[in-house]
Coordinates of C-alpha atoms in Angstrom, one line a residue:
M54 CA -115.7 -145.0 64.0
A55 CA -118.3 -144.8 65.9
L56 CA -117.8 -140.7 66.2
L57 CA -117.6 -140.7 62.8
H58 CA -121.0 -142.1 62.2
Y59 CA -122.3 -139.9 64.7
L60 CA -121.1 -136.8 63.5
Q61 CA -122.3 -138.3 59.9
R62 CA -126.1 -138.7 61.7
L63 CA -125.8 -135.2 63.0
Y64 CA -124.8 -133.2 60.0
S65 CA -126.6 -135.6 57.5
L66 CA -129.6 -133.5 55.3
D67 CA -132.0 -136.2 56.8
T68 CA -131.7 -134.8 60.2
L69 CA -131.7 -130.8 59.1
D70 CA -135.2 -131.7 57.3
T71 CA -136.3 -134.9 55.8
R72 CA -137.7 -133.0 53.3
F73 CA -135.0 -132.9 51.5
T74 CA -134.4 -137.0 51.5
A75 CA -137.7 -137.7 50.7
L76 CA -139.7 -138.2 47.4
T77 CA -142.0 -135.4 46.6
K78 CA -144.8 -137.7 45.2
A79 CA -143.9 -140.5 47.7
P80 CA -146.8 -141.9 49.2
P81 CA -147.0 -143.2 52.7
K82 CA -146.7 -147.2 53.3
A83 CA -149.6 -148.9 54.8
T84 CA -147.8 -148.9 58.5
S85 CA -149.6 -149.2 61.8
S86 CA -149.0 -144.9 62.2
Q87 CA -151.5 -144.9 59.8
F88 CA -154.2 -146.9 62.2
D89 CA -152.8 -144.5 65.4
P90 CA -152.8 -140.3 64.3
K91 CA -150.3 -139.8 67.3
E92 CA -147.8 -142.6 66.8
P93 CA -146.0 -142.9 63.7
S94 CA -143.5 -145.8 63.6
S95 CA -140.2 -144.5 63.7
K96 CA -138.9 -146.9 61.0
D97 CA -141.6 -145.6 58.4
A98 CA -140.2 -142.0 59.3
H99 CA -136.8 -142.6 58.9
T100 CA -137.8 -144.2 55.3
N101 CA -140.7 -142.0 54.1
G102 CA -140.6 -138.8 57.0
G103 CA -141.4 -135.3 55.6
L104 CA -143.7 -136.7 52.5
Q105 CA -145.3 -133.4 52.7
G106 CA -143.5 -130.8 50.6
G107 CA -140.7 -133.1 49.7
R108 CA -137.8 -131.9 47.4
K109 CA -135.8 -135.1 46.5
T110 CA -135.1 -135.2 43.0
V111 CA -133.8 -138.8 42.1
V112 CA -130.8 -138.8 39.7
S113 CA -129.2 -141.6 38.1
N114 CA -125.9 -141.9 38.3
T115 CA -124.9 -142.0 35.0
A116 CA -126.3 -138.6 35.0
T117 CA -122.9 -137.6 37.1
S118 CA -119.4 -137.3 36.9
P119 CA -116.1 -139.9 38.5
P120 CA -115.4 -138.4 41.7
L121 CA -112.7 -135.7 41.5
W122 CA -111.7 -136.0 45.8
N123 CA -108.6 -137.9 45.5
T124 CA -107.3 -136.1 42.2
L125 CA -104.3 -133.9 41.9
E126 CA -106.5 -130.8 41.6
F127 CA -108.3 -131.2 44.3
Y128 CA -105.3 -132.0 46.5
L129 CA -104.1 -128.9 46.0
Y130 CA -107.2 -127.2 46.7
Y131 CA -107.3 -128.9 50.0
L132 CA -103.5 -127.2 50.4
V133 CA -105.2 -123.9 49.7
F134 CA -108.0 -124.4 52.3
L135 CA -105.5 -125.1 55.1
V136 CA -103.7 -122.5 54.6
C137 CA -106.3 -119.7 53.9
V138 CA -109.1 -120.8 55.9
P139 CA -107.0 -120.4 59.4
L140 CA -105.7 -116.7 57.7
M141 CA -108.9 -115.3 57.1
F142 CA -109.7 -115.9 61.1
K143 CA -106.6 -114.7 62.0
A144 CA -106.8 -111.2 59.9
V145 CA -110.5 -110.4 61.6
Y146 CA -109.0 -111.7 64.8
D147 CA -106.0 -108.9 64.9
V148 CA -108.7 -106.5 64.0
S149 CA -110.2 -106.8 67.0
K150 CA -108.0 -107.2 69.7
P151 CA -107.7 -104.0 72.2
T152 CA -104.2 -103.0 70.9
H153 CA -106.0 -102.3 67.7
P154 CA -105.8 -98.6 67.0
N155 CA -109.6 -98.2 66.3
Y156 CA -110.6 -100.1 69.4
A157 CA -111.0 -97.3 71.4
K158 CA -114.1 -96.2 68.7
Y159 CA -116.1 -99.1 69.3
V160 CA -115.1 -100.2 72.6
D161 CA -118.4 -99.0 73.9
L162 CA -120.6 -101.0 72.2
L163 CA -119.3 -104.5 73.5
S164 CA -120.6 -105.7 76.4
P165 CA -118.8 -108.0 79.2
G166 CA -118.7 -111.2 77.9
W167 CA -118.8 -114.9 79.6
I168 CA -115.4 -116.0 78.4
P169 CA -112.6 -114.9 80.3
G170 CA -110.3 -111.8 79.0
R171 CA -112.9 -111.1 76.3
K172 CA -115.8 -109.2 75.8
V173 CA -119.0 -109.6 73.4
D174 CA -120.0 -107.7 70.4
N175 CA -123.6 -108.0 71.2
S176 CA -124.0 -104.8 69.6
D177 CA -126.9 -106.0 66.9
D178 CA -130.2 -104.6 68.2
Q179 CA -131.7 -107.8 66.2
Y180 CA -130.1 -110.5 67.6
S181 CA -129.4 -109.2 71.1
T182 CA -132.6 -109.3 71.8
F183 CA -132.9 -113.1 71.0
R184 CA -129.4 -113.8 72.5
D185 CA -130.5 -111.8 76.1
N186 CA -133.7 -113.9 76.0
V187 CA -133.0 -117.7 75.0
P188 CA -133.1 -118.9 78.8
Y189 CA -136.7 -117.7 78.9
M190 CA -137.5 -119.2 75.4
F191 CA -136.0 -122.3 76.4
L192 CA -137.9 -122.3 79.4
L193 CA -141.0 -122.1 76.8
V194 CA -139.6 -125.1 74.7
V195 CA -140.2 -127.1 77.9
L196 CA -143.5 -125.9 79.4
H197 CA -145.3 -125.7 75.9
P198 CA -145.2 -129.6 75.3
L199 CA -146.1 -130.4 78.8
L200 CA -148.9 -128.2 79.0
R201 CA -150.5 -129.8 76.2
K202 CA -149.6 -133.0 77.3
V203 CA -151.4 -131.5 80.9
Y204 CA -154.3 -130.5 78.6
E205 CA -154.6 -133.7 76.8
A206 CA -154.6 -135.6 80.0
L207 CA -157.8 -133.6 81.4
Y208 CA -159.6 -133.5 78.0
P209 CA -158.8 -137.0 76.6
S210 CA -160.5 -137.9 73.3
E211 CA -162.8 -140.5 72.9
V212 CA -162.0 -141.6 69.4
V213 CA -158.2 -142.0 69.4
P214 CA -158.2 -144.5 72.9
S215 CA -160.7 -147.0 71.0
L216 CA -158.2 -147.1 67.6
K217 CA -155.3 -148.5 69.7
S218 CA -157.5 -151.2 71.2
S219 CA -159.1 -152.3 67.8
P220 CA -157.5 -154.6 65.5
K221 CA -156.4 -153.2 62.4
E222 CA -158.6 -154.8 60.0
H223 CA -161.9 -153.5 62.2
V224 CA -160.7 -150.0 61.9
N225 CA -162.3 -148.4 58.8
N226 CA -161.9 -144.9 57.1
S227 CA -164.9 -143.1 58.9
T228 CA -163.3 -144.2 62.2
L229 CA -159.5 -143.0 60.8
S230 CA -161.5 -139.8 59.6
H231 CA -162.8 -139.3 63.1
A232 CA -160.1 -140.0 65.1
A233 CA -158.5 -137.1 62.7
D234 CA -160.6 -134.6 63.4
A235 CA -160.7 -135.6 67.0
R236 CA -157.1 -134.9 67.3
M237 CA -157.3 -131.8 65.1
N238 CA -160.0 -130.1 67.6
R239 CA -157.8 -130.4 70.6
R240 CA -154.7 -129.4 69.0
V241 CA -156.2 -126.6 67.8
T242 CA -158.4 -125.9 70.5
F243 CA -154.7 -125.8 72.8
D244 CA -152.8 -123.8 69.9
L245 CA -155.8 -120.8 70.0
C246 CA -156.1 -120.7 74.1
F247 CA -151.9 -120.6 74.2
G248 CA -151.9 -118.6 71.4
L249 CA -153.8 -115.5 72.6
L250 CA -152.2 -115.9 76.0
L251 CA -148.9 -115.4 74.3
I252 CA -149.9 -112.5 72.2
C253 CA -151.5 -110.8 75.3
G254 CA -148.1 -111.6 77.6
L255 CA -146.2 -110.6 74.3
H256 CA -148.0 -106.9 73.2
G257 CA -150.5 -106.4 75.9
F258 CA -153.2 -104.6 75.1
S259 CA -152.2 -104.4 71.7
A260 CA -153.1 -107.9 70.9
F261 CA -156.6 -106.1 70.0
K262 CA -154.6 -104.4 67.2
V263 CA -153.6 -107.8 66.1
L264 CA -157.0 -109.9 66.6
L265 CA -158.6 -106.8 64.5
I266 CA -156.5 -107.4 61.6
L267 CA -156.9 -111.3 61.3
Y268 CA -160.4 -111.1 61.8
T269 CA -160.6 -108.5 58.7
N270 CA -158.5 -110.4 56.7
Y271 CA -160.8 -113.6 57.6
C272 CA -163.8 -111.5 56.1
I273 CA -162.0 -110.8 53.0
A274 CA -161.6 -114.8 52.4
T275 CA -164.8 -115.7 53.2
R276 CA -167.2 -112.3 52.5
I277 CA -166.5 -111.2 49.1
P278 CA -166.6 -113.2 45.8
K279 CA -164.1 -115.0 45.4
E280 CA -163.0 -113.5 42.2
Y281 CA -162.0 -110.3 44.4
V282 CA -160.1 -112.4 46.9
S283 CA -156.8 -112.6 45.4
T284 CA -156.5 -108.9 44.7
A285 CA -158.1 -108.0 47.6
T286 CA -156.3 -109.9 50.1
W287 CA -153.2 -108.2 48.3
A288 CA -154.2 -105.0 48.5
F289 CA -155.2 -105.2 52.5
N290 CA -152.3 -107.0 53.6
I291 CA -149.3 -104.8 51.7
G292 CA -151.5 -101.9 53.2
I293 CA -151.3 -103.2 56.3
L294 CA -147.3 -103.1 55.9
F295 CA -147.3 -99.8 54.7
A296 CA -150.1 -98.9 57.8
N297 CA -148.2 -100.2 60.3
E298 CA -144.8 -99.0 59.9
F299 CA -145.9 -95.2 59.2
G300 CA -148.7 -95.7 61.9
R301 CA -145.7 -97.0 64.4
G302 CA -148.2 -99.7 65.7
Y303 CA -150.9 -97.5 66.0
P304 CA -150.8 -96.1 69.7
Y305 CA -153.8 -95.6 71.5
A306 CA -152.9 -92.3 72.4
A307 CA -152.6 -91.0 69.0
I308 CA -156.3 -93.0 68.9
A309 CA -157.5 -91.4 71.6
D310 CA -157.0 -87.9 70.6
M311 CA -158.6 -88.3 67.0
V312 CA -161.8 -90.3 68.1
S313 CA -162.5 -88.2 71.7
P314 CA -160.4 -85.5 72.0
W315 CA -161.8 -84.0 75.2
S316 CA -161.7 -87.4 77.0
A317 CA -159.4 -87.5 80.0
I318 CA -158.8 -88.7 83.5
G319 CA -158.4 -86.3 85.9
G320 CA -158.7 -83.1 87.5
D321 CA -156.9 -80.0 86.5
H322 CA -155.7 -79.4 82.4
K323 CA -152.1 -80.5 83.3
A324 CA -153.3 -83.7 85.5
K325 CA -155.4 -84.9 82.1
I326 CA -153.9 -88.4 81.6
N327 CA -155.5 -90.1 77.7
W328 CA -156.9 -92.6 78.3
G329 CA -155.0 -94.2 75.5
S330 CA -151.6 -93.4 77.1
V331 CA -152.8 -95.8 79.9
L332 CA -153.7 -99.1 77.5
D333 CA -150.3 -97.9 76.0
A334 CA -148.3 -98.0 79.2
Y335 CA -149.5 -102.1 79.3
G336 CA -147.9 -102.9 75.9
G337 CA -146.6 -106.2 77.1
L338 CA -143.1 -107.6 76.7
V339 CA -142.5 -106.4 73.1
P340 CA -144.6 -103.2 72.7
R341 CA -143.6 -103.0 68.9
W342 CA -146.2 -105.6 68.0
E343 CA -146.0 -104.5 64.2
I344 CA -142.2 -105.5 63.5
L345 CA -143.0 -108.9 64.6
F346 CA -146.6 -109.1 62.4
K347 CA -144.6 -109.3 59.0
V348 CA -144.5 -112.8 59.4
T349 CA -148.2 -112.9 60.5
I350 CA -149.1 -111.6 57.0
L351 CA -147.6 -113.9 55.1
R352 CA -149.5 -116.5 56.8
S353 CA -152.9 -114.4 56.0
I354 CA -152.4 -114.0 52.7
S355 CA -151.7 -118.1 53.0
F356 CA -154.6 -118.3 54.4
N357 CA -157.2 -116.5 52.1
I358 CA -155.3 -117.7 49.2
D359 CA -155.6 -121.3 50.0
Y360 CA -159.3 -120.6 51.2
K361 CA -159.9 -119.6 47.2
K362 CA -158.8 -122.7 45.6
Q363 CA -160.2 -124.7 48.1
L364 CA -163.5 -122.8 46.7
D365 CA -162.9 -123.3 42.9
L366 CA -162.4 -127.6 43.0
A367 CA -164.1 -128.0 39.5
N368 CA -160.9 -126.2 38.2
L369 CA -158.0 -127.7 40.4
S370 CA -155.2 -129.4 38.7
E371 CA -154.4 -133.0 39.4
R372 CA -151.4 -132.2 41.7
D373 CA -153.9 -129.6 44.0
R374 CA -156.6 -132.0 44.0
V375 CA -154.6 -134.4 45.7
S376 CA -152.5 -131.6 47.6
T377 CA -155.8 -129.3 48.7
P378 CA -158.2 -130.5 51.1
A379 CA -161.4 -130.4 49.9
R380 CA -163.4 -129.9 53.4
H381 CA -164.7 -126.7 53.4
Q382 CA -165.2 -126.7 57.3
D383 CA -161.3 -126.7 57.9
Y384 CA -161.5 -123.2 57.0
S385 CA -163.2 -122.0 60.3
F386 CA -162.2 -118.6 62.1
R387 CA -160.8 -121.0 65.0
N388 CA -158.7 -122.5 62.5
Y389 CA -157.7 -119.6 60.9
L390 CA -156.8 -118.0 64.4
A391 CA -155.2 -120.9 65.9
Y392 CA -153.1 -121.2 62.4
A393 CA -152.2 -117.3 62.7
L394 CA -151.2 -117.1 66.5
Y395 CA -149.2 -120.9 66.6
S396 CA -147.3 -119.9 69.1
P397 CA -144.0 -121.9 68.3
L398 CA -143.7 -120.3 64.8
Y399 CA -145.5 -116.8 65.7
L400 CA -142.5 -114.8 66.3
A401 CA -140.0 -115.4 63.2
G402 CA -141.4 -118.5 61.4
P403 CA -140.1 -120.6 59.6
I404 CA -143.5 -120.1 57.3
L405 CA -145.7 -123.0 57.6
S406 CA -149.0 -122.9 54.8
F407 CA -152.3 -122.8 56.4
N408 CA -153.3 -126.6 54.3
D409 CA -149.7 -127.9 55.9
Y410 CA -150.7 -126.6 59.2
I411 CA -154.2 -128.6 59.2
S412 CA -152.8 -131.4 57.7
Q413 CA -150.2 -131.6 60.5
T414 CA -153.0 -131.0 63.2
R415 CA -154.8 -134.1 61.9
Y416 CA -152.1 -136.4 61.5
M417 CA -148.7 -136.8 63.2
P418 CA -146.2 -136.3 60.5
K419 CA -144.1 -139.5 60.0
S420 CA -140.7 -137.2 59.9
I421 CA -141.3 -136.2 63.6
T422 CA -138.7 -138.8 65.9
T423 CA -137.2 -138.5 69.0
S424 CA -134.0 -139.3 68.0
R425 CA -134.1 -136.7 64.8
T426 CA -136.0 -133.9 67.0
L427 CA -133.0 -134.4 69.2
L428 CA -129.9 -134.4 66.8
Y429 CA -131.6 -131.2 65.0
G430 CA -131.4 -129.5 69.0
I431 CA -127.6 -130.5 69.3
R432 CA -126.9 -129.1 65.8
F433 CA -128.7 -125.8 67.3
L434 CA -126.6 -126.2 70.4
I435 CA -123.7 -126.4 68.2
S436 CA -124.1 -123.3 66.5
L437 CA -125.5 -121.1 69.0
L438 CA -122.2 -122.0 70.8
T439 CA -119.6 -121.1 67.2
M440 CA -122.4 -117.8 67.4
E441 CA -121.3 -117.0 71.2
V442 CA -116.9 -117.8 70.3
M443 CA -117.3 -115.5 67.2
L444 CA -119.1 -112.5 69.0
H445 CA -116.4 -112.8 72.3
F446 CA -113.0 -113.0 69.4
I447 CA -114.4 -111.4 66.0
Y448 CA -116.2 -107.5 66.5
A449 CA -116.8 -107.2 62.5
V450 CA -120.4 -105.5 64.0
A451 CA -119.5 -103.2 66.0
I452 CA -116.4 -102.3 63.9
S453 CA -119.5 -101.7 61.0
K454 CA -121.4 -100.2 63.3
A455 CA -118.7 -97.6 64.4
Q456 CA -117.7 -96.1 61.2
P457 CA -113.9 -96.5 62.2
V458 CA -110.9 -95.1 59.9
W459 CA -111.3 -97.8 57.1
E460 CA -107.6 -96.5 55.7
V461 CA -105.9 -98.6 59.0
Y462 CA -106.8 -101.8 57.5
T463 CA -105.0 -103.7 54.9
P464 CA -107.3 -104.7 51.8
F465 CA -107.3 -108.2 53.6
Q466 CA -108.7 -107.6 56.7
L467 CA -111.6 -105.0 55.1
S468 CA -112.5 -108.1 53.2
M469 CA -112.6 -110.2 56.1
L470 CA -114.3 -107.5 58.5
G471 CA -117.3 -107.3 55.2
Y472 CA -117.0 -111.4 54.6
F473 CA -117.5 -112.3 58.1
N474 CA -120.3 -109.7 58.9
L475 CA -122.2 -111.8 56.6
H476 CA -121.5 -114.8 58.4
I477 CA -123.2 -112.8 61.6
I478 CA -125.7 -112.3 59.8
W479 CA -126.5 -115.4 58.9
L480 CA -125.9 -116.7 62.0
K481 CA -128.2 -114.5 63.7
L482 CA -131.1 -115.8 61.2
L483 CA -130.0 -119.3 61.2
L484 CA -130.5 -119.3 65.2
P485 CA -134.1 -118.0 66.0
W486 CA -135.3 -120.0 62.8
R487 CA -133.9 -123.1 64.1
F488 CA -134.8 -122.6 67.7
F489 CA -138.2 -122.1 67.0
R490 CA -138.2 -124.7 64.5
F491 CA -137.0 -126.9 67.2
W492 CA -139.9 -126.1 69.5
A493 CA -142.3 -126.8 66.8
L494 CA -140.7 -130.1 66.1
T495 CA -141.1 -131.1 70.1
D496 CA -144.8 -130.1 69.6
G497 CA -145.2 -132.5 67.2
I498 CA -145.3 -129.9 63.9
D499 CA -142.8 -130.1 61.3
P500 CA -142.0 -127.0 59.2
P501 CA -139.8 -126.1 56.6
E502 CA -136.3 -125.7 57.2
N503 CA -135.1 -122.0 56.4
M504 CA -131.4 -122.3 55.5
V505 CA -130.4 -125.6 53.7
R506 CA -126.7 -124.4 53.1
C507 CA -123.8 -122.6 54.9
M508 CA -123.2 -119.1 53.8
S509 CA -120.2 -119.6 52.7
D510 CA -121.6 -122.4 50.0
N511 CA -123.4 -121.0 47.9
Y512 CA -122.3 -119.6 44.3
S513 CA -125.4 -119.0 42.1
A514 CA -127.6 -116.2 43.3
L515 CA -130.8 -118.1 41.9
A516 CA -129.8 -121.1 43.8
F517 CA -129.1 -118.8 47.0
W518 CA -132.1 -117.1 47.0
R519 CA -133.7 -121.2 47.2
G520 CA -131.9 -121.9 50.3
W521 CA -131.6 -119.0 52.5
H522 CA -134.9 -118.6 54.4
R523 CA -136.3 -121.6 52.1
S524 CA -139.8 -121.3 53.7
F525 CA -140.4 -118.0 52.4
N526 CA -138.8 -119.0 49.2
R527 CA -141.4 -121.2 48.7
W528 CA -144.1 -118.7 50.3
I529 CA -142.8 -116.5 47.6
V530 CA -142.9 -119.3 44.5
R531 CA -146.2 -120.5 45.2
Y532 CA -148.3 -117.0 45.9
L533 CA -146.1 -114.7 44.4
Y534 CA -143.7 -115.8 41.5
I535 CA -146.0 -118.7 40.0
P536 CA -149.0 -115.8 39.8
L537 CA -147.3 -113.5 37.9
G538 CA -146.1 -116.1 35.5
G539 CA -142.9 -117.5 36.3
S540 CA -140.9 -117.5 33.8
G541 CA -143.5 -117.5 30.7
G542 CA -144.4 -120.8 30.9
P543 CA -143.4 -123.5 28.0
Q544 CA -144.6 -121.1 25.0
T545 CA -141.9 -118.4 25.9
H546 CA -138.5 -120.2 26.3
G547 CA -135.5 -119.0 24.8
A548 CA -134.6 -115.1 25.5
L549 CA -138.4 -114.1 25.7
G550 CA -138.5 -116.3 29.0
K551 CA -135.5 -115.2 30.5
I552 CA -137.0 -111.6 30.0
R553 CA -139.9 -112.4 31.7
A554 CA -138.4 -114.5 34.2
A555 CA -136.1 -111.4 35.4
A556 CA -138.9 -109.1 35.1
N557 CA -140.8 -111.2 37.6
F558 CA -137.7 -111.8 39.8
L559 CA -137.4 -107.8 39.8
A560 CA -141.0 -107.4 41.0
V561 CA -140.7 -110.1 43.8
F562 CA -137.2 -108.5 45.2
M563 CA -139.3 -105.4 45.5
F564 CA -142.0 -107.0 47.5
V565 CA -139.5 -108.8 49.5
A566 CA -137.3 -105.8 50.1
L567 CA -140.8 -103.7 51.5
W568 CA -141.6 -106.8 53.5
H569 CA -138.8 -106.7 55.8
D570 CA -138.2 -103.4 56.1
I571 CA -139.7 -100.0 54.1
Q572 CA -136.2 -98.7 53.8
L573 CA -134.7 -97.3 51.2
R574 CA -131.2 -99.5 51.5
L575 CA -133.3 -102.3 51.3
L576 CA -134.8 -101.5 47.8
M577 CA -131.5 -100.7 46.4
W578 CA -130.5 -104.2 47.7
G579 CA -133.8 -105.2 46.0
W580 CA -132.3 -103.5 42.9
L581 CA -129.2 -105.2 43.2
I582 CA -130.3 -108.8 43.6
S583 CA -132.1 -108.7 40.6
L584 CA -129.4 -106.8 38.6
F585 CA -126.8 -109.2 39.6
V586 CA -128.9 -112.5 38.6
L587 CA -128.8 -111.1 35.0
P588 CA -125.4 -112.1 34.2
E589 CA -126.0 -115.1 35.3
I590 CA -128.9 -115.9 33.2
L591 CA -127.0 -114.2 30.3
A592 CA -124.3 -116.5 30.9
G593 CA -126.5 -119.6 31.4
F594 CA -128.4 -118.8 27.9
L595 CA -124.8 -118.1 26.5
F596 CA -123.1 -121.4 27.4
P597 CA -125.7 -124.0 27.8
K598 CA -124.3 -127.2 29.4
K599 CA -125.6 -129.4 27.0
K600 CA -123.0 -128.2 24.5
W601 CA -120.2 -128.8 26.6
Q602 CA -120.6 -132.2 27.2
N603 CA -117.1 -133.5 25.7
Q604 CA -115.2 -130.6 27.5
K605 CA -116.6 -131.0 30.9
T606 CA -113.4 -130.0 32.7
V607 CA -113.2 -126.9 30.1
Y608 CA -116.8 -125.9 31.8
R609 CA -116.6 -126.5 34.8
W610 CA -113.9 -124.3 35.3
I611 CA -115.5 -121.9 32.8
C612 CA -118.3 -121.9 35.6
G613 CA -116.3 -121.5 38.0
V614 CA -114.9 -118.1 36.7
G615 CA -118.5 -116.8 36.5
A616 CA -119.5 -118.0 40.5
V617 CA -116.2 -115.7 41.7
G618 CA -117.9 -113.0 40.0
N619 CA -121.4 -114.1 41.3
I620 CA -119.6 -114.4 45.2
L621 CA -118.2 -111.0 44.6
M622 CA -121.8 -109.4 43.7
M623 CA -124.3 -111.7 46.1
M624 CA -121.5 -110.2 49.3
A625 CA -121.8 -106.6 47.3
A626 CA -125.4 -106.6 47.5
N627 CA -126.3 -107.9 51.4
L628 CA -123.6 -105.8 52.7
V629 CA -125.5 -103.3 50.9
G630 CA -128.9 -104.0 52.4
F631 CA -127.9 -105.9 55.9
A632 CA -124.9 -104.4 57.0
V633 CA -122.8 -101.1 56.5
G634 CA -125.1 -99.9 54.0
L635 CA -123.8 -98.0 50.6
D636 CA -121.9 -95.8 52.0
G637 CA -120.2 -98.5 54.2
L638 CA -119.8 -100.5 51.0
Q639 CA -117.9 -97.7 49.2
G640 CA -115.7 -97.3 51.8
L641 CA -114.7 -101.1 52.3
V642 CA -114.3 -101.3 48.0
H643 CA -112.1 -98.3 48.0
G644 CA -109.9 -99.3 50.8
I645 CA -109.6 -102.7 48.8
V646 CA -108.8 -101.7 45.3
G647 CA -108.0 -98.0 45.8
S648 CA -104.0 -99.4 46.0
Y649 CA -101.5 -101.5 44.0
S650 CA -101.1 -103.8 46.5
G651 CA -105.2 -104.2 46.9
L652 CA -105.5 -105.2 43.2
V653 CA -103.1 -108.2 44.1
F654 CA -105.0 -109.1 47.3
L655 CA -108.1 -108.6 44.9
A656 CA -106.5 -111.3 42.1
T657 CA -105.7 -113.6 44.7
A658 CA -108.9 -113.6 46.6
C659 CA -110.3 -114.3 43.4
A660 CA -108.3 -117.5 42.7
A661 CA -109.1 -118.3 46.7
L662 CA -112.5 -118.0 45.7
F663 CA -112.6 -120.2 42.6
V664 CA -110.9 -123.1 44.8
G665 CA -113.9 -122.6 46.9
V666 CA -116.2 -122.7 43.9
Q667 CA -115.2 -126.0 42.5
I668 CA -115.1 -127.6 46.1
M669 CA -118.9 -126.5 46.2
F670 CA -119.4 -127.8 42.6
E671 CA -118.2 -131.9 43.4
T672 CA -120.4 -131.5 46.8
R673 CA -123.2 -131.1 44.5
E674 CA -122.1 -133.7 42.1
Q675 CA -121.9 -135.9 45.4
E676 CA -125.3 -135.4 46.4
M677 CA -126.4 -136.0 43.1
R678 CA -124.4 -139.4 42.9
Q679 CA -126.7 -140.0 45.9
G680 CA -129.8 -139.4 44.6
I681 CA -130.1 -136.0 45.4
K682 CA -130.8 -132.7 43.8
L683 CA -131.5 -129.7 46.5
K684 CA -131.5 -127.0 43.5
C685 CA -129.5 -125.0 45.4

């Protein structure tokens, strides 16, 4: 029982991110932690943690249906799971054996593994960079908080210690504010210094390019009329996206050729060396700085838009008056630079807004406790081990890269290659995001969790994007979707609102595709996602839930059929965008449906997906019985 209790806590939503289990508008309780910005009460951290940006919706138990877990219908579903899941793993394992006819086509893509008798599929360039550097990054996770403690010991604050020795009743709001300011100043100073050292180590002399872009963005926010700030910010940062891509990071050698083609070091013409080439030779650990800069662009837009909003205090809504800091001095270049270069989140996020960052540097989030951070770290290690085992026994990435003869695979094997390819994509993104979030948690900053649900626990295209790269989704909603008009507002309900929402959805995914990479296949991915959302929107319009209150079981089955179609379309779109491309997808589809046996398999697979969808429905119902609605 103790082990079961531990596993329940380990895999609880509260361990993943307290924003999922805390009320959005709940005020913090008056505890001793309010009088000491550094040390929150663990009890209150458990009950009121993650109050900033929480997304829990309280749902009355009367709005949910009775549990179905112990019904005959679900016992049949459990039987399907017991049969299908092992067969799924076996199918893709069989095609990864050295005895398979296509093995010779991709064996050169495999690397020596640490599991005896198995090679490892480390052929994904993006994940291999992370995997090969995990030991060094763990060293940073240890050194970074230790160096902060050393810094705070060498430069102690004169305000915070005085609070610890003062009775609560003698501590007034002014003293609390000074204590918070002192904490923020110390943290921001350290974040800035460490961030500058980090980008110098990562990018070498290209760090000056990063700083120049950040300074230009800051000038846009602070030096032009506020009515032009939004337009100028978006134009500049989207322009930087394209310029970084086509300029390939602006090599100093090319700059030197343009500004001073006559300058050189050396004697005769053959020995002349462009001074830019000398600087390019010191490109740091990651010379391609422009690839990692995309997340920093989001932070730059966040700062500028938040800066503009805090200037227009007279027109803030009630919610914004509470959530938006009114302190003009917080928006300094030092704070902006520390925020943009914050080391744990610099490389890949999760994305934290400027306002949230400043608030957490002033006051320690109640959501951060030693036990919760430790459990989160254990979850990361389990995910890392899962990925390692998959890469040692399932060579889906290498097979898709080798473009083998698809005809030698059965329809079931082809579908499992696509399915596990998507799972590896999910894991290769989840692992860096959770690692960097874990680093931030150990440092006293609580960014949003990026991956809410397992990839296989999604049936809605709209809900899927709320839970996939969740911090980016929240950023998109706040800074792009709502400014574009969202779903059109209360005046455009019905068909017009759905059309408006679909058009804005297309614009959003065009930006998302360009932000990921300026490539045709990602633009096609964005178009496919927008196209595949339309059936879900139309189905919701034609089959409103309120009209089926007396036929809930039938409605659940109808939704299950639609959800199966959703899953197939989402898999197709993501395979095009992030795995095999359009040509590869055509080969997979032809191999699956190009024969009678393939069609029979497709029908069987849809039935199995229907079973999975019913489990997903009931899982969400169970969450609502507990008072939680994640909307994804």
